[in-house]
């Protein structure tokens, strides 16, 4: 078995759900065998920038900018080129808590996903193949972005200031009473036997107090359960604290255990929580793990964070926890440990085949479409004219194509190698094509924010008629404004920058002033 084709829980993998769309990036949580004998993978979903709304992407960019300002970004990151910035966006993912089940046969290879490390240069992710990073958590239901709480706090901001070492015999001048509180004296006058006898009395008082308390009688109806509850740490802590506060005087401490109003009842979180609250906690723990903030927010908002954390560590000492751990271990034993997926080598439907020296039907386009376009079209991403295999890309009427290298980049990273105008208007025009390629009058390939071409301008014969023609008929006032406000509109410059909006307010103001004069 090829170790590269073996997949287990914890692996980050590419999934293919469409022959033309980029791969999905998922983390395998479980491998299960269905009744029909097929293998399904329960996976955690990761989302790309192209999968998230524009408003949330702006929020993510703002978050990244604020972090860089706080960290005073290193010169290496400041010197990123436009191309590097463009390709880094393809490496950014957003973690989600959404699970789904996908056929294991749709796995197309392994990748690596890591939480963005503050101590590592972002540029290093471009040097590694199939490597991605994330820093935010995306909720596809609520359409929100949150910072991941799994951050490892490293760097100068999180380091303690270590004072100079004291010389031998030198006093540190610290008042110990202000730094810590003494709760127990190991050199107390009481013997170990006397302390144990006092603790037995404290447990007996706790059992008697539960018998008198109505709510405790309902929760612990038997003597055994009441005695077990009275023997918990909260009772012992109270007894030892009482001894310490009364100077280890047994008679004085006993009088405090049973005051005139009745015996003292000490209860911890295990007793305070109801059965329904305990069940909700176990359900939340199954969903969120040890993310206590989310557990409190979504399941137990009336509980304090301290209460939830304290309950968790007490719950881990119960038989209930031990039983669940055994059940999970038994389930894990019954699940598949590893699955072998052969390398997928079937031809992609988007491959452009050549028959009799002419391009065949491609991606739904008409017969001989590529032959009509000249057949010498450059790659929409790298502008190369030569490739062992070509793939159709984008809407059929655009007749765009990608070379082998750029097609694999598109499938893995969800974008083109070169930046486009529609993605970032401030970026410069892509580099010129190779010398063999005829010069084009266009401004380079343009794409929408979701990497789908809007206009085709990669070859001399790129003018393609739209399916439905339309006529833009300007009003007389608009035609008049073109002549009266030439200095404001600057038509030639506006035509060369189609993505820059024209200031209509300034034009109206200029027209009004011209009419009034």
Short mmCIF file of C-alpha atoms in Angstrom, two decimals:
data_model
loop_
_atom_site.label_atom_id
_atom_site.label_comp_id
_atom_site.label_asym_id
_atom_site.label_seq_id
_atom_site.Cartn_x
_atom_site.Cartn_y
_atom_site.Cartn_z
CA UNK A 1 0.00 0.00 0.00
CA UNK A 2 1.32 3.43 -0.96
CA UNK A 3 1.60 5.48 2.24
CA UNK A 4 0.74 8.63 0.28
CA UNK A 5 -2.67 7.17 -0.63
CA UNK A 6 -3.52 6.05 2.91
CA UNK A 7 -5.87 8.36 4.81
CA UNK A 8 -6.69 8.37 8.52
CA UNK A 9 -8.57 10.61 10.96
CA UNK A 10 -6.77 13.93 11.40
CA UNK A 11 -5.55 14.20 7.80
CA UNK A 12 -6.31 17.38 5.83
CA UNK A 13 -7.43 16.44 2.35
CA UNK A 14 -8.73 17.78 -0.97
CA UNK A 15 -12.26 16.70 -1.91
CA UNK A 16 -13.66 17.07 -5.42
CA UNK A 17 -17.38 17.78 -5.68
CA UNK A 18 -17.29 19.30 -9.17
CA UNK A 19 -15.06 18.75 -12.18
CA UNK A 20 -14.79 22.50 -12.89
CA UNK A 21 -14.80 24.02 -9.39
CA UNK A 22 -11.81 24.12 -7.00
CA UNK A 23 -11.31 21.31 -4.51
CA UNK A 24 -12.96 21.43 -1.10
CA UNK A 25 -10.54 21.42 1.85
CA UNK A 26 -11.60 19.24 4.76
CA UNK A 27 -10.19 17.54 7.86
CA UNK A 28 -11.12 13.91 8.36
CA UNK A 29 -12.72 13.26 11.75
CA UNK A 30 -14.02 9.70 11.25
CA UNK A 31 -14.04 6.99 8.60
CA UNK A 32 -17.24 4.94 8.53
CA UNK A 33 -18.37 2.01 6.42
CA UNK A 34 -21.96 2.24 5.19
CA UNK A 35 -24.42 -0.64 4.88
CA UNK A 36 -23.73 -0.78 1.13
CA UNK A 37 -20.01 -1.30 1.77
CA UNK A 38 -18.89 2.19 0.74
CA UNK A 39 -16.61 4.30 2.95
CA UNK A 40 -17.77 7.73 4.06
CA UNK A 41 -15.63 10.33 5.79
CA UNK A 42 -17.06 12.61 8.47
CA UNK A 43 -15.14 15.85 7.91
CA UNK A 44 -14.72 19.35 9.32
CA UNK A 45 -15.34 22.07 6.73
CA UNK A 46 -12.85 24.79 5.80
CA UNK A 47 -13.93 27.71 3.63
CA UNK A 48 -11.97 29.77 1.13
CA UNK A 49 -12.24 33.55 0.69
CA UNK A 50 -14.28 32.99 -2.48
CA UNK A 51 -16.90 31.08 -0.43
CA UNK A 52 -17.58 33.99 1.95
CA UNK A 53 -19.52 37.21 1.38
CA UNK A 54 -17.67 40.39 0.45
CA UNK A 55 -18.66 42.16 3.68
CA UNK A 56 -17.11 39.39 5.81
CA UNK A 57 -13.96 39.40 3.67
CA UNK A 58 -13.60 43.13 4.38
CA UNK A 59 -13.98 42.36 8.08
CA UNK A 60 -11.29 39.66 7.88
CA UNK A 61 -8.90 42.02 6.06
CA UNK A 62 -9.52 44.68 8.70
CA UNK A 63 -8.74 42.15 11.44
CA UNK A 64 -5.49 41.15 9.71
CA UNK A 65 -4.50 44.79 9.26
CA UNK A 66 -5.07 45.57 12.94
CA UNK A 67 -2.97 42.56 13.97
CA UNK A 68 -0.13 43.68 11.72
CA UNK A 69 -0.23 47.17 13.19
CA UNK A 70 -0.08 45.74 16.71
CA UNK A 71 2.81 43.45 15.86
CA UNK A 72 4.70 46.11 13.85
CA UNK A 73 5.06 43.86 10.84
CA UNK A 74 8.52 42.72 9.89
CA UNK A 75 10.32 44.17 6.82
CA UNK A 76 9.94 40.80 5.09
CA UNK A 77 6.14 41.02 5.15
CA UNK A 78 6.18 44.69 4.14
CA UNK A 79 8.10 43.85 0.95
CA UNK A 80 5.49 41.46 -0.46
CA UNK A 81 4.82 42.03 -4.15
CA UNK A 82 1.33 42.32 -5.60
CA UNK A 83 1.62 38.78 -6.97
CA UNK A 84 2.62 37.40 -3.57
CA UNK A 85 -0.23 39.20 -1.82
CA UNK A 86 -2.61 37.86 -4.45
CA UNK A 87 -1.42 34.26 -4.01
CA UNK A 88 -1.43 34.53 -0.20
CA UNK A 89 -5.17 35.21 -0.35
CA UNK A 90 -5.54 31.80 -1.98
CA UNK A 91 -3.73 30.18 0.98
CA UNK A 92 -6.04 31.72 3.59
CA UNK A 93 -8.86 29.53 4.90
CA UNK A 94 -11.60 29.94 7.49
CA UNK A 95 -12.26 27.17 9.98
CA UNK A 96 -15.86 26.22 10.75
CA UNK A 97 -17.58 23.96 13.25
CA UNK A 98 -19.71 22.45 10.51
CA UNK A 99 -19.47 18.73 9.85
CA UNK A 100 -20.52 16.82 6.76
CA UNK A 101 -20.16 13.33 5.35
CA UNK A 102 -18.53 12.83 1.96
CA UNK A 103 -17.66 9.71 -0.05
CA UNK A 104 -14.05 8.74 0.53
CA UNK A 105 -13.65 8.05 -3.19
CA UNK A 106 -13.85 11.83 -3.80
CA UNK A 107 -10.54 12.42 -1.98
CA UNK A 108 -7.95 13.87 -4.34
CA UNK A 109 -4.87 14.12 -2.13
CA UNK A 110 -3.49 15.47 1.13
CA UNK A 111 -2.75 19.04 2.16
CA UNK A 112 -1.62 20.87 5.28
CA UNK A 113 -3.63 23.46 7.27
CA UNK A 114 -2.23 25.30 10.28
CA UNK A 115 -3.25 28.09 12.61
CA UNK A 116 -1.42 31.25 11.51
CA UNK A 117 1.77 31.43 13.53
CA UNK A 118 2.85 34.90 14.65
CA UNK A 119 6.50 33.87 14.78
CA UNK A 120 6.55 32.56 11.21
CA UNK A 121 6.72 34.79 8.14
CA UNK A 122 3.54 34.65 6.07
CA UNK A 123 5.65 34.36 2.94
CA UNK A 124 6.82 30.92 4.07
CA UNK A 125 3.39 29.48 3.20
CA UNK A 126 4.00 30.27 -0.46
CA UNK A 127 7.20 28.24 -0.41
CA UNK A 128 5.34 25.07 0.59
CA UNK A 129 3.11 23.12 -1.76
CA UNK A 130 -0.49 22.40 -0.68
CA UNK A 131 -0.09 24.42 2.53
CA UNK A 132 -2.81 26.69 3.94
CA UNK A 133 -3.36 28.77 7.06
CA UNK A 134 -6.31 30.15 9.01
CA UNK A 135 -6.83 32.61 11.85
CA UNK A 136 -10.62 33.13 11.92
CA UNK A 137 -13.61 30.85 12.50
CA UNK A 138 -16.56 31.15 10.10
CA UNK A 139 -20.11 30.28 11.09
CA UNK A 140 -22.01 29.51 7.83
CA UNK A 141 -25.36 29.55 9.66
CA UNK A 142 -25.00 32.89 11.43
CA UNK A 143 -22.74 34.35 8.70
CA UNK A 144 -20.21 35.57 11.25
CA UNK A 145 -16.44 35.54 11.72
CA UNK A 146 -14.74 35.04 15.07
CA UNK A 147 -11.09 34.92 16.11
CA UNK A 148 -9.92 31.40 16.86
CA UNK A 149 -9.34 30.86 20.58
CA UNK A 150 -6.63 28.28 19.94
CA UNK A 151 -3.96 30.94 19.62
CA UNK A 152 -0.59 30.09 21.14
CA UNK A 153 0.63 33.22 22.87
CA UNK A 154 4.26 33.52 21.87
CA UNK A 155 6.41 36.56 21.22
CA UNK A 156 7.67 39.53 23.25
CA UNK A 157 4.15 40.69 24.16
CA UNK A 158 3.55 37.57 26.28
CA UNK A 159 6.90 37.28 28.05
CA UNK A 160 7.36 37.95 31.75
CA UNK A 161 9.87 40.54 32.93
CA UNK A 162 12.38 38.56 34.98
CA UNK A 163 14.05 40.69 37.70
CA UNK A 164 17.74 40.49 38.41
CA UNK A 165 18.91 37.63 40.61
CA UNK A 166 19.34 38.52 44.30
CA UNK A 167 22.74 38.30 45.89
CA UNK A 168 23.30 35.77 48.64
CA UNK A 169 21.72 37.05 51.84
CA UNK A 170 19.95 39.94 50.10
CA UNK A 171 16.28 40.48 50.99
CA UNK A 172 13.71 40.80 48.24
CA UNK A 173 11.73 43.39 50.26
CA UNK A 174 8.40 41.73 49.44
CA UNK A 175 5.65 41.50 52.05
CA UNK A 176 4.65 37.83 51.84
CA UNK A 177 1.29 38.49 53.53
CA UNK A 178 0.27 40.65 50.59
CA UNK A 179 1.34 38.07 48.02
CA UNK A 180 -0.35 34.93 49.36
CA UNK A 181 -2.68 33.70 52.06
CA UNK A 182 -1.82 30.80 54.34
CA UNK A 183 -4.62 28.21 54.37
CA UNK A 184 -3.03 25.33 56.29
CA UNK A 185 -0.11 24.88 58.65
CA UNK A 186 1.60 21.48 58.27
CA UNK A 187 3.27 22.03 61.66
CA UNK A 188 -0.02 22.44 63.51
CA UNK A 189 -0.26 21.01 67.10
CA UNK A 190 -2.84 18.36 66.09
CA UNK A 191 -1.81 14.81 65.30
CA UNK A 192 -2.84 13.03 62.09
CA UNK A 193 -5.27 10.86 64.09
CA UNK A 194 -7.02 13.91 65.58
CA UNK A 195 -7.33 15.55 62.13
CA UNK A 196 -8.82 12.34 60.64
CA UNK A 197 -11.32 12.09 63.51
CA UNK A 198 -12.41 15.70 62.92
CA UNK A 199 -12.90 14.98 59.21
CA UNK A 200 -15.09 11.97 60.06
CA UNK A 201 -17.24 14.22 62.26
CA UNK A 202 -17.46 16.77 59.38
CA UNK A 203 -18.70 14.06 57.00
CA UNK A 204 -21.28 12.89 59.53
CA UNK A 205 -22.50 16.48 59.98
CA UNK A 206 -22.72 16.84 56.19
CA UNK A 207 -24.81 13.65 55.89
CA UNK A 208 -27.15 14.83 58.67
CA UNK A 209 -27.46 18.26 57.03
CA UNK A 210 -28.56 16.64 53.75
CA UNK A 211 -31.18 14.61 55.60
CA UNK A 212 -32.66 17.84 56.96
CA UNK A 213 -32.51 19.68 53.63
CA UNK A 214 -35.59 19.04 51.44
CA UNK A 215 -33.89 19.60 48.06
CA UNK A 216 -31.00 17.30 49.01
CA UNK A 217 -33.45 14.58 50.14
CA UNK A 218 -35.00 14.59 46.66
CA UNK A 219 -31.64 14.41 44.89
CA UNK A 220 -30.10 11.85 47.29
CA UNK A 221 -33.04 9.81 48.62
CA UNK A 222 -30.85 7.06 50.10
CA UNK A 223 -28.39 7.18 52.98
CA UNK A 224 -25.58 5.88 50.77
CA UNK A 225 -25.90 8.69 48.22
CA UNK A 226 -26.13 11.32 50.95
CA UNK A 227 -23.02 9.95 52.67
CA UNK A 228 -21.17 9.85 49.35
CA UNK A 229 -22.09 13.47 48.62
CA UNK A 230 -21.01 14.49 52.14
CA UNK A 231 -17.62 12.85 51.57
CA UNK A 232 -16.75 15.03 48.59
CA UNK A 233 -13.85 17.47 48.66
CA UNK A 234 -16.05 20.49 49.42
CA UNK A 235 -16.84 19.05 52.88
CA UNK A 236 -13.21 18.27 53.64
CA UNK A 237 -12.02 21.67 52.48
CA UNK A 238 -14.59 23.38 54.71
CA UNK A 239 -13.55 21.25 57.71
CA UNK A 240 -9.83 21.94 57.30
CA UNK A 241 -10.45 25.64 56.70
CA UNK A 242 -12.54 25.77 59.87
CA UNK A 243 -9.73 24.13 61.84
CA UNK A 244 -7.18 26.61 60.50
CA UNK A 245 -9.35 29.69 61.19
CA UNK A 246 -9.89 28.58 64.82
CA UNK A 247 -6.22 27.97 65.55
CA UNK A 248 -6.56 24.16 65.39
CA UNK A 249 -8.79 24.19 68.51
CA UNK A 250 -11.06 21.13 68.09
CA UNK A 251 -13.80 22.25 70.49
CA UNK A 252 -14.06 25.70 68.89
CA UNK A 253 -14.08 24.21 65.35
CA UNK A 254 -16.79 21.65 66.28
CA UNK A 255 -19.06 24.42 67.57
CA UNK A 256 -18.78 26.14 64.18
CA UNK A 257 -19.65 22.93 62.27
CA UNK A 258 -22.95 22.69 64.17
CA UNK A 259 -24.12 26.22 65.05
CA UNK A 260 -27.36 26.95 66.89
CA UNK A 261 -29.37 27.20 63.67
CA UNK A 262 -28.52 23.67 62.51
CA UNK A 263 -25.64 21.81 60.80
CA UNK A 264 -23.68 23.54 58.03
CA UNK A 265 -24.42 22.20 54.55
CA UNK A 266 -21.60 22.51 51.99
CA UNK A 267 -22.45 21.69 48.36
CA UNK A 268 -20.25 21.80 45.27
CA UNK A 269 -21.19 22.18 41.60
CA UNK A 270 -22.00 18.47 41.22
CA UNK A 271 -24.84 18.85 43.72
CA UNK A 272 -25.96 22.31 42.62
CA UNK A 273 -26.58 21.27 39.01
CA UNK A 274 -29.82 19.57 38.06
CA UNK A 275 -30.03 16.42 35.92
CA UNK A 276 -31.28 18.41 32.91
CA UNK A 277 -28.40 20.87 33.23
CA UNK A 278 -25.94 17.97 33.41
CA UNK A 279 -27.45 16.46 30.25
CA UNK A 280 -27.19 19.80 28.43
CA UNK A 281 -23.57 20.11 29.51
CA UNK A 282 -22.71 16.67 28.11
CA UNK A 283 -24.44 17.53 24.83
CA UNK A 284 -22.52 20.83 24.61
CA UNK A 285 -19.25 19.10 25.44
CA UNK A 286 -19.86 16.63 22.61
CA UNK A 287 -20.42 19.52 20.17
CA UNK A 288 -17.85 22.12 21.26
CA UNK A 289 -15.26 20.14 23.20
CA UNK A 290 -13.58 22.14 25.97
CA UNK A 291 -14.62 25.50 24.50
CA UNK A 292 -16.33 26.65 27.70
CA UNK A 293 -17.16 30.13 26.37
CA UNK A 294 -19.26 28.66 23.54
CA UNK A 295 -20.82 26.11 25.92
CA UNK A 296 -21.95 28.89 28.22
CA UNK A 297 -23.15 31.12 25.38
CA UNK A 298 -25.20 28.52 23.49
CA UNK A 299 -26.29 26.04 26.18
CA UNK A 300 -25.92 27.37 29.75
CA UNK A 301 -26.09 31.18 29.72
CA UNK A 302 -27.41 31.28 33.33
CA UNK A 303 -24.24 29.60 34.62
CA UNK A 304 -21.00 31.46 35.25
CA UNK A 305 -17.85 30.45 33.39
CA UNK A 306 -16.20 29.53 36.71
CA UNK A 307 -19.13 27.27 37.59
CA UNK A 308 -18.95 25.46 34.23
CA UNK A 309 -15.21 24.87 34.44
CA UNK A 310 -15.45 23.66 38.03
CA UNK A 311 -18.28 21.31 37.10
CA UNK A 312 -16.27 19.92 34.19
CA UNK A 313 -13.32 18.83 36.32
CA UNK A 314 -15.66 17.32 38.93
CA UNK A 315 -17.64 15.56 36.21
CA UNK A 316 -14.40 13.91 35.00
CA UNK A 317 -14.17 12.08 38.37
CA UNK A 318 -17.63 10.49 38.07
CA UNK A 319 -18.63 7.04 36.85
CA UNK A 320 -20.64 8.72 34.09
CA UNK A 321 -17.44 10.07 32.54
CA UNK A 322 -15.70 6.70 32.81
CA UNK A 323 -18.64 4.96 31.10
CA UNK A 324 -18.69 7.49 28.25
CA UNK A 325 -14.96 7.13 27.80
CA UNK A 326 -15.30 3.36 27.52
CA UNK A 327 -18.15 3.69 25.01
CA UNK A 328 -16.12 6.08 22.87
CA UNK A 329 -13.14 3.76 23.01
CA UNK A 330 -15.34 0.85 21.91
CA UNK A 331 -16.76 2.95 19.05
CA UNK A 332 -13.27 3.97 17.99
CA UNK A 333 -12.23 0.32 17.88
CA UNK A 334 -15.16 -0.51 15.60
CA UNK A 335 -14.43 2.37 13.21
CA UNK A 336 -12.06 2.20 10.27
CA UNK A 337 -8.52 3.19 11.14
CA UNK A 338 -7.34 3.89 7.61
CA UNK A 339 -8.64 3.85 4.06
CA UNK A 340 -6.65 3.47 0.86
CA UNK A 341 -7.76 5.64 -2.07
CA UNK A 342 -5.96 4.98 -5.39
CA UNK A 343 -4.64 7.96 -7.30
CA UNK A 344 -7.47 9.44 -9.39
CA UNK A 345 -6.40 9.37 -13.04
CA UNK A 346 -9.66 9.53 -14.96
CA UNK A 347 -9.81 12.29 -17.63
CA UNK A 348 -11.45 15.53 -16.55
CA UNK A 349 -14.54 16.55 -18.56
CA UNK A 350 -12.99 20.02 -18.95
CA UNK A 351 -10.02 18.70 -20.91
CA UNK A 352 -9.84 20.13 -24.42
CA UNK A 353 -9.35 17.29 -26.86
CA UNK A 354 -7.99 17.74 -30.38
CA UNK A 355 -9.60 15.85 -33.28
CA UNK A 356 -8.30 16.10 -36.85
CA UNK A 357 -6.17 19.07 -35.91
CA UNK A 358 -9.18 21.04 -34.67
CA UNK A 359 -10.40 21.79 -31.20
CA UNK A 360 -13.41 19.70 -30.24
CA UNK A 361 -16.52 20.81 -28.41
CA UNK A 362 -15.52 22.36 -25.10
CA UNK A 363 -17.51 23.02 -21.94
CA UNK A 364 -20.79 23.34 -23.76
CA UNK A 365 -19.49 25.66 -26.50
CA UNK A 366 -20.47 25.10 -30.10
CA UNK A 367 -18.63 22.68 -32.41
CA UNK A 368 -15.26 23.91 -33.52
CA UNK A 369 -15.43 26.87 -31.14
CA UNK A 370 -11.73 26.87 -30.40
CA UNK A 371 -10.85 26.35 -34.01
CA UNK A 372 -12.93 29.40 -34.88
CA UNK A 373 -11.09 31.38 -32.23
CA UNK A 374 -7.77 30.54 -33.81
CA UNK A 375 -6.76 27.67 -31.51
CA UNK A 376 -3.71 29.66 -30.37
CA UNK A 377 -5.28 31.25 -27.33
CA UNK A 378 -2.99 31.99 -24.37
CA UNK A 379 -3.52 30.59 -20.89
CA UNK A 380 -5.79 32.94 -18.94
CA UNK A 381 -3.53 32.74 -15.89
CA UNK A 382 0.14 32.60 -16.94
CA UNK A 383 -0.29 33.70 -20.61
CA UNK A 384 1.65 30.65 -21.81
CA UNK A 385 1.06 29.47 -25.37
CA UNK A 386 2.33 25.91 -24.92
CA UNK A 387 1.00 23.14 -22.71
CA UNK A 388 0.78 19.37 -22.87
CA UNK A 389 -2.93 19.61 -22.09
CA UNK A 390 -5.46 22.44 -22.03
CA UNK A 391 -8.59 22.79 -19.88
CA UNK A 392 -11.66 24.88 -20.53
CA UNK A 393 -12.34 27.41 -17.79
CA UNK A 394 -15.12 29.85 -17.05
CA UNK A 395 -18.45 30.36 -18.85
CA UNK A 396 -18.72 28.49 -22.16
CA UNK A 397 -19.32 31.63 -24.22
CA UNK A 398 -15.99 33.11 -23.03
CA UNK A 399 -13.96 30.21 -24.49
CA UNK A 400 -11.16 30.63 -21.91
CA UNK A 401 -8.62 27.95 -21.21
CA UNK A 402 -5.84 27.11 -18.70
CA UNK A 403 -2.62 25.18 -19.08
CA UNK A 404 -1.90 22.08 -16.96
CA UNK A 405 0.03 23.95 -14.27
CA UNK A 406 -2.54 26.74 -13.89
CA UNK A 407 -5.41 24.23 -13.92
CA UNK A 408 -3.91 22.38 -10.97
CA UNK A 409 -3.32 25.72 -9.22
CA UNK A 410 -6.98 26.62 -9.82
CA UNK A 411 -8.21 23.30 -8.46
CA UNK A 412 -6.01 23.39 -5.35
CA UNK A 413 -5.97 27.08 -4.45
CA UNK A 414 -9.22 28.37 -5.95
CA UNK A 415 -7.77 31.21 -8.04
CA UNK A 416 -5.45 32.21 -10.85
CA UNK A 417 -1.72 32.69 -10.38
CA UNK A 418 -1.73 36.29 -11.57
CA UNK A 419 -3.76 39.11 -9.96
CA UNK A 420 -6.67 40.55 -11.90
CA UNK A 421 -8.20 44.03 -11.96
CA UNK A 422 -11.60 43.03 -10.66
CA UNK A 423 -10.09 41.33 -7.59
CA UNK A 424 -7.99 44.34 -6.59
CA UNK A 425 -8.37 47.59 -8.57
CA UNK A 426 -5.20 49.01 -6.99
CA UNK A 427 -3.04 46.21 -8.38
CA UNK A 428 -1.03 46.76 -11.50
CA UNK A 429 -1.67 45.18 -14.86
CA UNK A 430 -0.33 41.62 -15.14
CA UNK A 431 3.04 41.18 -16.86
CA UNK A 432 3.20 41.09 -20.63
CA UNK A 433 2.66 37.78 -22.44
CA UNK A 434 5.55 35.75 -23.79
CA UNK A 435 7.20 37.01 -27.02
CA UNK A 436 5.45 34.38 -29.16
CA UNK A 437 2.03 35.72 -28.20
CA UNK A 438 0.56 38.53 -30.34
CA UNK A 439 0.07 41.81 -28.46
CA UNK A 440 -3.43 42.40 -27.24
CA UNK A 441 -5.25 45.71 -27.06
CA UNK A 442 -6.98 44.67 -23.84
CA UNK A 443 -5.91 45.33 -20.27
CA UNK A 444 -5.20 41.73 -19.30
CA UNK A 445 -7.66 39.08 -18.15
CA UNK A 446 -10.36 40.33 -15.83
CA UNK A 447 -12.20 38.28 -13.27
CA UNK A 448 -15.00 38.75 -10.85
CA UNK A 449 -14.37 38.43 -7.13
CA UNK A 450 -15.18 34.72 -7.45
CA UNK A 451 -12.50 34.02 -10.06
CA UNK A 452 -14.92 33.69 -12.99
CA UNK A 453 -13.90 35.73 -16.05
CA UNK A 454 -16.07 38.72 -16.86
CA UNK A 455 -14.44 39.73 -20.10
CA UNK A 456 -12.07 37.91 -22.40
CA UNK A 457 -9.07 39.87 -23.65
CA UNK A 458 -6.25 37.35 -23.97
CA UNK A 459 -5.91 37.15 -27.76
CA UNK A 460 -6.33 39.37 -30.86
CA UNK A 461 -9.63 37.67 -31.71
CA UNK A 462 -11.16 37.97 -28.28
CA UNK A 463 -14.19 40.05 -29.22
CA UNK A 464 -17.14 37.73 -28.59
CA UNK A 465 -20.72 38.81 -29.13
CA UNK A 466 -23.01 38.56 -26.15
CA UNK A 467 -26.11 36.40 -26.39
CA UNK A 468 -28.42 39.39 -26.23
CA UNK A 469 -27.46 42.79 -27.62
CA UNK A 470 -28.64 46.03 -25.99
CA UNK A 471 -28.59 49.73 -26.87
CA UNK A 472 -27.61 52.41 -24.38
CA UNK A 473 -29.41 55.58 -25.42
CA UNK A 474 -28.28 58.70 -23.54
CA UNK A 475 -30.63 61.60 -22.81
CA UNK A 476 -30.08 65.05 -24.28
CA UNK A 477 -29.05 66.37 -20.87
CA UNK A 478 -26.38 63.64 -20.57
CA UNK A 479 -25.04 64.45 -24.04
CA UNK A 480 -24.94 68.14 -23.14
CA UNK A 481 -23.12 67.36 -19.88
CA UNK A 482 -20.39 65.53 -21.81
CA UNK A 483 -19.55 68.74 -23.67
CA UNK A 484 -20.04 71.21 -20.81
CA UNK A 485 -18.14 69.19 -18.17
CA UNK A 486 -15.20 67.84 -20.15
CA UNK A 487 -12.72 68.93 -17.49
CA UNK A 488 -14.65 67.08 -14.77
CA UNK A 489 -15.56 63.88 -16.64
CA UNK A 490 -12.35 63.35 -18.67
CA UNK A 491 -13.94 60.72 -20.88
CA UNK A 492 -10.74 59.20 -22.25
CA UNK A 493 -9.34 58.62 -18.77
CA UNK A 494 -12.67 57.22 -17.51
CA UNK A 495 -12.81 54.76 -20.42
CA UNK A 496 -9.39 53.42 -19.50
CA UNK A 497 -10.46 52.91 -15.85
CA UNK A 498 -13.83 51.15 -16.07
CA UNK A 499 -13.82 50.12 -12.38
CA UNK A 500 -13.32 53.67 -11.01
CA UNK A 501 -16.75 55.34 -10.40
CA UNK A 502 -17.48 58.76 -11.94
CA UNK A 503 -18.37 61.57 -9.54
CA UNK A 504 -21.93 62.33 -10.67
CA UNK A 505 -22.39 64.93 -7.92
CA UNK A 506 -19.54 67.06 -9.21
CA UNK A 507 -20.92 66.84 -12.76
CA UNK A 508 -24.39 67.99 -11.65
CA UNK A 509 -22.91 70.90 -9.69
CA UNK A 510 -20.82 71.96 -12.72
CA UNK A 511 -23.88 71.79 -14.99
CA UNK A 512 -25.99 73.92 -12.63
CA UNK A 513 -23.29 76.57 -12.34
CA UNK A 514 -22.91 76.63 -16.15
CA UNK A 515 -26.68 76.97 -16.67
CA UNK A 516 -26.96 79.76 -14.09
CA UNK A 517 -24.13 81.73 -15.67
#
